[in-house]
PDB file of C-alpha atoms in Angstrom:
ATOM      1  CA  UNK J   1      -0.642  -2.721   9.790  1.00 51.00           C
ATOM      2  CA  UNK J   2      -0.259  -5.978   9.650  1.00 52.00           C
ATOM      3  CA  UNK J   3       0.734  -7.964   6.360  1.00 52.00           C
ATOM      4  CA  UNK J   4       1.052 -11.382   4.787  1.00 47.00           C
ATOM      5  CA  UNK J   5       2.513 -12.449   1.283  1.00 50.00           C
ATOM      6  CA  UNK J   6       0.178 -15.194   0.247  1.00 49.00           C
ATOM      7  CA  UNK J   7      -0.331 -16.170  -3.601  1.00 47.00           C
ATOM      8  CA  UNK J   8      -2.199 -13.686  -2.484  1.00 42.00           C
ATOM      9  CA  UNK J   9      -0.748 -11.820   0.204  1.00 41.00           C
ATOM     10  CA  UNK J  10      -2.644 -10.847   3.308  1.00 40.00           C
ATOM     11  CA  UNK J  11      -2.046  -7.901   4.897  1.00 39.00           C
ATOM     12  CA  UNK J  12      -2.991  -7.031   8.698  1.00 38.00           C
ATOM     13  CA  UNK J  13      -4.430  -4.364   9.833  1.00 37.00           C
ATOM     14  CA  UNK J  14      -3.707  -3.338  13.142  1.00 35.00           C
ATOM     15  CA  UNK J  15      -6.266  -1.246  15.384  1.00 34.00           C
ATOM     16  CA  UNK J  16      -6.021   0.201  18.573  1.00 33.00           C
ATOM     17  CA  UNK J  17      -8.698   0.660  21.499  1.00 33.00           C
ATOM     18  CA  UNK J  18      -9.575   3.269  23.604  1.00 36.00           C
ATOM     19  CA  UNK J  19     -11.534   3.705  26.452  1.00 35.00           C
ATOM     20  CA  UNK J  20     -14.401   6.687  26.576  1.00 37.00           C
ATOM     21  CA  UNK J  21     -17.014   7.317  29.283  1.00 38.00           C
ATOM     22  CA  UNK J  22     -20.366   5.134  29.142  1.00 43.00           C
ATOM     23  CA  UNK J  23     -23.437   3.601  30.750  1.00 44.00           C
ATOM     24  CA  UNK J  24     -22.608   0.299  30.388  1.00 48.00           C
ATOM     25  CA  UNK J  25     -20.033  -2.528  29.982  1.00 52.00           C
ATOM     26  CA  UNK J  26     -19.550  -3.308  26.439  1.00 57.00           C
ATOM     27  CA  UNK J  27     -16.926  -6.145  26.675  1.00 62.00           C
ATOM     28  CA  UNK J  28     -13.936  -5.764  24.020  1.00 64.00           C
ATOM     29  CA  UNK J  29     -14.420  -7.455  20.650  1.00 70.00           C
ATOM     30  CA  UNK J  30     -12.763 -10.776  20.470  1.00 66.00           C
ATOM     31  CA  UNK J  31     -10.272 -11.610  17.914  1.00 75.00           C
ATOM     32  CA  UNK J  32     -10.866 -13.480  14.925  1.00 81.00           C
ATOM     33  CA  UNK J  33     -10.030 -17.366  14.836  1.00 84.00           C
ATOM     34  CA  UNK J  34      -9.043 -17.313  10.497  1.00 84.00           C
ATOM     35  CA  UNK J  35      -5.318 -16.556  11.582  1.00 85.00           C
ATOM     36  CA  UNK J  36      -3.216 -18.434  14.163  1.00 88.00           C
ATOM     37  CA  UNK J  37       0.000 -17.040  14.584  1.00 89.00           C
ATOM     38  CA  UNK J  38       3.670 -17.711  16.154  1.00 92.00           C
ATOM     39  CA  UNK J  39       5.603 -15.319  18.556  1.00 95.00           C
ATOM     40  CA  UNK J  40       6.558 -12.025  16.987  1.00 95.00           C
ATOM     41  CA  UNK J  41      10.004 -11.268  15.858  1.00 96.00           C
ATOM     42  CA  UNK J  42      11.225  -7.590  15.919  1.00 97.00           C
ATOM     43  CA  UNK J  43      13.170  -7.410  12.113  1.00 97.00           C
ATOM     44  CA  UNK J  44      13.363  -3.383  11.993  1.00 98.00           C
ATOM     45  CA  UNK J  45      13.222  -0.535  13.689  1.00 97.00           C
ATOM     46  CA  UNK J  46      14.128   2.959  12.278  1.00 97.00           C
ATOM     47  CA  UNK J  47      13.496   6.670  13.064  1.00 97.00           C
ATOM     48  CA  UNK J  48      12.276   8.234   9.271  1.00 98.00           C
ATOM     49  CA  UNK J  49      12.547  12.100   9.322  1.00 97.00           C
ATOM     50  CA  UNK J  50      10.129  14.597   8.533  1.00 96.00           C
ATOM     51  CA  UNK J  51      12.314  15.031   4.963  1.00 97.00           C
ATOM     52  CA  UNK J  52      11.784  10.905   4.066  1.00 97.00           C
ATOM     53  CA  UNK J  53      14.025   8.180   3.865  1.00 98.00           C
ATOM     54  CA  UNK J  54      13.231   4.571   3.526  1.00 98.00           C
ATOM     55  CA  UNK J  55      13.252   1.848   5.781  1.00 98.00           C
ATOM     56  CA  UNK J  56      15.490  -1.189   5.321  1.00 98.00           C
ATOM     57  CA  UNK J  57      14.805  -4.825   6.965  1.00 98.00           C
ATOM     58  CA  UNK J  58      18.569  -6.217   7.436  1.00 97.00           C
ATOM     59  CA  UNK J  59      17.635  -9.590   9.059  1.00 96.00           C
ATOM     60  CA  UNK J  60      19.618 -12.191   7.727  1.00 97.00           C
ATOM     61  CA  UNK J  61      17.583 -15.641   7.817  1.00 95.00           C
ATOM     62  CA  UNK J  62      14.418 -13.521   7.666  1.00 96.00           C
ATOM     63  CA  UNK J  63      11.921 -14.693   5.080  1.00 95.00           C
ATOM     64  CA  UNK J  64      11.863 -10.642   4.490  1.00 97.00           C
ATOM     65  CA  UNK J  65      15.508  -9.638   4.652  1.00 97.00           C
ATOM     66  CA  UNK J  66      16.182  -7.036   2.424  1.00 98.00           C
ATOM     67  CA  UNK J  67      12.362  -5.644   2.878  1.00 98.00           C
ATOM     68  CA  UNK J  68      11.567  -1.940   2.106  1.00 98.00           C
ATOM     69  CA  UNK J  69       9.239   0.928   2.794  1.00 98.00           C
ATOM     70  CA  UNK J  70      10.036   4.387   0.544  1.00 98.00           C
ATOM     71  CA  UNK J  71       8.763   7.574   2.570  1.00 98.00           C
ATOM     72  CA  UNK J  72       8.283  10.117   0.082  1.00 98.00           C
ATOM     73  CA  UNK J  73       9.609  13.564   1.913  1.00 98.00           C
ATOM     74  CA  UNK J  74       6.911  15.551   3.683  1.00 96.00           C
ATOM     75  CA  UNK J  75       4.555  12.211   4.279  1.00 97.00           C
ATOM     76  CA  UNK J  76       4.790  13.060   8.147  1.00 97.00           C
ATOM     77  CA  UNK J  77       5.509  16.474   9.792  1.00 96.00           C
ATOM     78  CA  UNK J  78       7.875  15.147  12.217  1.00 96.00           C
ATOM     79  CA  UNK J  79       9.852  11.964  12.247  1.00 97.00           C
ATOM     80  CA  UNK J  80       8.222   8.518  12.898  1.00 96.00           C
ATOM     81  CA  UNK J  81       9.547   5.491  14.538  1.00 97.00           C
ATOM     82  CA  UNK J  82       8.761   2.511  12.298  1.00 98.00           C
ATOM     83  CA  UNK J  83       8.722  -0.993  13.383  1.00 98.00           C
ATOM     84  CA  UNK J  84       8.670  -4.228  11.154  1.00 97.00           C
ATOM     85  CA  UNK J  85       7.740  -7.517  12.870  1.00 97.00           C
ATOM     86  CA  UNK J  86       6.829 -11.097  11.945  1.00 96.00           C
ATOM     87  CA  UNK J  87       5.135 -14.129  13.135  1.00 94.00           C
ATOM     88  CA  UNK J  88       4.954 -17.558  11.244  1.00 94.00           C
ATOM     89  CA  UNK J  89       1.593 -18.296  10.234  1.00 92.00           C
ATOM     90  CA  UNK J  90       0.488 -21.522  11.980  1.00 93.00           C
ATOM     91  CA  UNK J  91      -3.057 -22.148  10.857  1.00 91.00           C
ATOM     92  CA  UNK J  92      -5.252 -20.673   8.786  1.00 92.00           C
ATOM     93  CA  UNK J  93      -9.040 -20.451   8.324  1.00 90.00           C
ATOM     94  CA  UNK J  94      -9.027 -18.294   4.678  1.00 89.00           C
ATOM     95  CA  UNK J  95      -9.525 -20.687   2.233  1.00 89.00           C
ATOM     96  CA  UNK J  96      -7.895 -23.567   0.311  1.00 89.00           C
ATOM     97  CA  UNK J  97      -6.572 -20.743  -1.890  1.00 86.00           C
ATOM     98  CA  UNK J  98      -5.196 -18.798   0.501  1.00 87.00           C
ATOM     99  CA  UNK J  99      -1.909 -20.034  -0.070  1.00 89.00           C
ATOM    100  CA  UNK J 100       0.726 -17.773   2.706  1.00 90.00           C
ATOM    101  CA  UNK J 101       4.132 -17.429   0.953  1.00 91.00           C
ATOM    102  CA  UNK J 102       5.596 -15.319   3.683  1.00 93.00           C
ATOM    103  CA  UNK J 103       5.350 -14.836   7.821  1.00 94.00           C
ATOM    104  CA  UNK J 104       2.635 -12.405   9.148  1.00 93.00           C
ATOM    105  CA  UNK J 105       4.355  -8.662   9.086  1.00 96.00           C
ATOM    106  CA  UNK J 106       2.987  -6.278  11.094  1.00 95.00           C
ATOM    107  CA  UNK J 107       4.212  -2.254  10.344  1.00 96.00           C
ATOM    108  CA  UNK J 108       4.048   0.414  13.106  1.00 96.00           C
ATOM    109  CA  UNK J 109       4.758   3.971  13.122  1.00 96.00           C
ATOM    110  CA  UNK J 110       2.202   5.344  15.205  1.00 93.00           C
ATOM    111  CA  UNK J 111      -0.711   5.323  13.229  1.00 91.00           C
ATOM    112  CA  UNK J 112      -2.251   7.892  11.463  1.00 93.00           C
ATOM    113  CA  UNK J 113      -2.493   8.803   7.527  1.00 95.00           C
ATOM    114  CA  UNK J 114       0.757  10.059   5.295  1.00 97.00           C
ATOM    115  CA  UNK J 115       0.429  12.820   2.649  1.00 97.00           C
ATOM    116  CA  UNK J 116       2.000  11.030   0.743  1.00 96.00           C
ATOM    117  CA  UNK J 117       2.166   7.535  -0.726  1.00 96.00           C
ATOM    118  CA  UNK J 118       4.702   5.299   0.575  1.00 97.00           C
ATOM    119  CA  UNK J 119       5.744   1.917  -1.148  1.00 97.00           C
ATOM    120  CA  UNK J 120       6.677  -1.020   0.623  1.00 98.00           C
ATOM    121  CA  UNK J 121       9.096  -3.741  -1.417  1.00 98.00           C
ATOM    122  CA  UNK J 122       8.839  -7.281   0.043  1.00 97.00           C
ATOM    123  CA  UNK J 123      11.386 -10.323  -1.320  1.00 97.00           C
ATOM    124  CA  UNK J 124       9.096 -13.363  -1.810  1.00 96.00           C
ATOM    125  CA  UNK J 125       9.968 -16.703  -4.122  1.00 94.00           C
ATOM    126  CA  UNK J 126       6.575 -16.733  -6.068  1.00 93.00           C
ATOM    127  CA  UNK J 127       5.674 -20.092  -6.789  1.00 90.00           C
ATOM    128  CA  UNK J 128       4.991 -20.613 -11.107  1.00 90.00           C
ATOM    129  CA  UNK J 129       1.435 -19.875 -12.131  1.00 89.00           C
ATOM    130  CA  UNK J 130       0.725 -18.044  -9.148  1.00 89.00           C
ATOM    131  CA  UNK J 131      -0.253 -14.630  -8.280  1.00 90.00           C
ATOM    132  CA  UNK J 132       0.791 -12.604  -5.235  1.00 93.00           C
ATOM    133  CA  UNK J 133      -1.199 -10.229  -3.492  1.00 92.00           C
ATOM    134  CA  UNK J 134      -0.700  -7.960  -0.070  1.00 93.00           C
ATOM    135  CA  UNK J 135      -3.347  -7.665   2.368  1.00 92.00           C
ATOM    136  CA  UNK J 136      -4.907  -5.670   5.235  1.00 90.00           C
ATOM    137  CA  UNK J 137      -5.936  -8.447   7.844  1.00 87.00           C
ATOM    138  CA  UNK J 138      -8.704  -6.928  10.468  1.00 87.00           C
ATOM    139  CA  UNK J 139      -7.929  -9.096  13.609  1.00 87.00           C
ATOM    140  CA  UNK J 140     -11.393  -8.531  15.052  1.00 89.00           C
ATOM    141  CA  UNK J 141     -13.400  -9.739  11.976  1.00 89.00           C
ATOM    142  CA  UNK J 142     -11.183 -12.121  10.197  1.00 88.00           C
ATOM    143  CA  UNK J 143     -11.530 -10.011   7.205  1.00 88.00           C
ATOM    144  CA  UNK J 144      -8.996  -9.527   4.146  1.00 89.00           C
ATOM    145  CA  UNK J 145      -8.629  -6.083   2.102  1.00 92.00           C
ATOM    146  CA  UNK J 146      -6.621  -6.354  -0.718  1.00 92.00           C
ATOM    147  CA  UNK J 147      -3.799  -3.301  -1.105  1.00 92.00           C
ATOM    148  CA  UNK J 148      -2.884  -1.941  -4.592  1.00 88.00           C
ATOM    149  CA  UNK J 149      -0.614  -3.560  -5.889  1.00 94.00           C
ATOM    150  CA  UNK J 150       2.225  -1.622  -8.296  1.00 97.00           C
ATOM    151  CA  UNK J 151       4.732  -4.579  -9.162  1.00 97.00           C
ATOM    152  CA  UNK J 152       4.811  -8.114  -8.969  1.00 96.00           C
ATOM    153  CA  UNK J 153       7.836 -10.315 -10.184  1.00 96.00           C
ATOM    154  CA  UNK J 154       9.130 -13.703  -9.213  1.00 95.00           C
ATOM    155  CA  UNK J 155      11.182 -12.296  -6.663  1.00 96.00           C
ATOM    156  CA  UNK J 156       9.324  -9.336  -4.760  1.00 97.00           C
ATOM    157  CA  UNK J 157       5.972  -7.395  -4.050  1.00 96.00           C
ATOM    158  CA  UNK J 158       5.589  -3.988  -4.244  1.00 97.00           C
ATOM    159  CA  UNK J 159       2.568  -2.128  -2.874  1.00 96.00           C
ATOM    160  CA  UNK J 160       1.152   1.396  -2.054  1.00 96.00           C
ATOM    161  CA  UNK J 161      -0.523   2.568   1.219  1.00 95.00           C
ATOM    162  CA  UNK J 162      -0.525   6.191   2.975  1.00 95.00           C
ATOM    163  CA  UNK J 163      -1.470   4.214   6.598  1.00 93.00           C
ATOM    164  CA  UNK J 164      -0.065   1.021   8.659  1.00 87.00           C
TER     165      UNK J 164
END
């Protein structure tokens, strides 16, 4: 999953391909010009058990230091490897009111639904009369799916998901 604090915050959904066995050559979808992005930076990576745990982001000078993502026990039925990266947003094709207020982060942990609903606490310095909002970003179509949010202050975002 890829995600982006914006004064609405876009989050990014990551997808994966596979081949199967056909008649013809289908080339592979293209990605979408609305985001240009930096080189990644790996900020996290943790093992989570099968009994939960939560996933800190210690990466001081980070935009997201201090970032976390609550697995509720029993979410997964064996332990997952998650990963937390960023990339600086460059250029943008979203809107004038897509306003990014953090880097592109991108979650993995090997795909797949929870049973559970995690949370995922991101710092961000809200500008004043602005509203934050996380985001799904589809890399193929350019597309934006807002994530429920549960908390917004001046000072962090919290939303739910069960998938990255």
């Amino acid at each position: 999953m890829r995600l982006r604090m914006n004064s609405t915050v876009p989050g990014f959904l990551s997808f994966f391909l596979f081949a199967v066995a056909c008649t013809s050559f289908d080339p592979a979808p293209k990605p979408s010009r609305n985001l240009e992005i930096g080189e990644e930076v790996e900020v996290a990576t943790q093992s989570i058990p099968s009994g939960g745990g939560t996933v800190v982001v210690n990466a001081p000078g980070s935009e997201i230091d201090g970032m976390e993502i609550d697995v509720p026990p029993g979410s997964y039925a064996s332990s997952r490897t998650f990963k937390v990266t960023t990339s600086e947003i460059t250029n943008h094709q979203l809107g004038e009111y897509f306003n990014p207020i953090t880097p592109l982060i991108q979650i993995e942990n090997g795909g797949g639904y929870a049973d559970s609903v995690m949370t995922v606490t991101i710092p961000i310095t809200l500008p004043e009369d602005h509203f934050a909002m996380a985001f799904y970003y589809d890399e193929v179509t350019g597309s934006l799916e807002g994530i429920p949010l549960l908390e917004l202050t001046p000072t962090s975002i919290t939303f739910a998901t069960r998938h990255f």
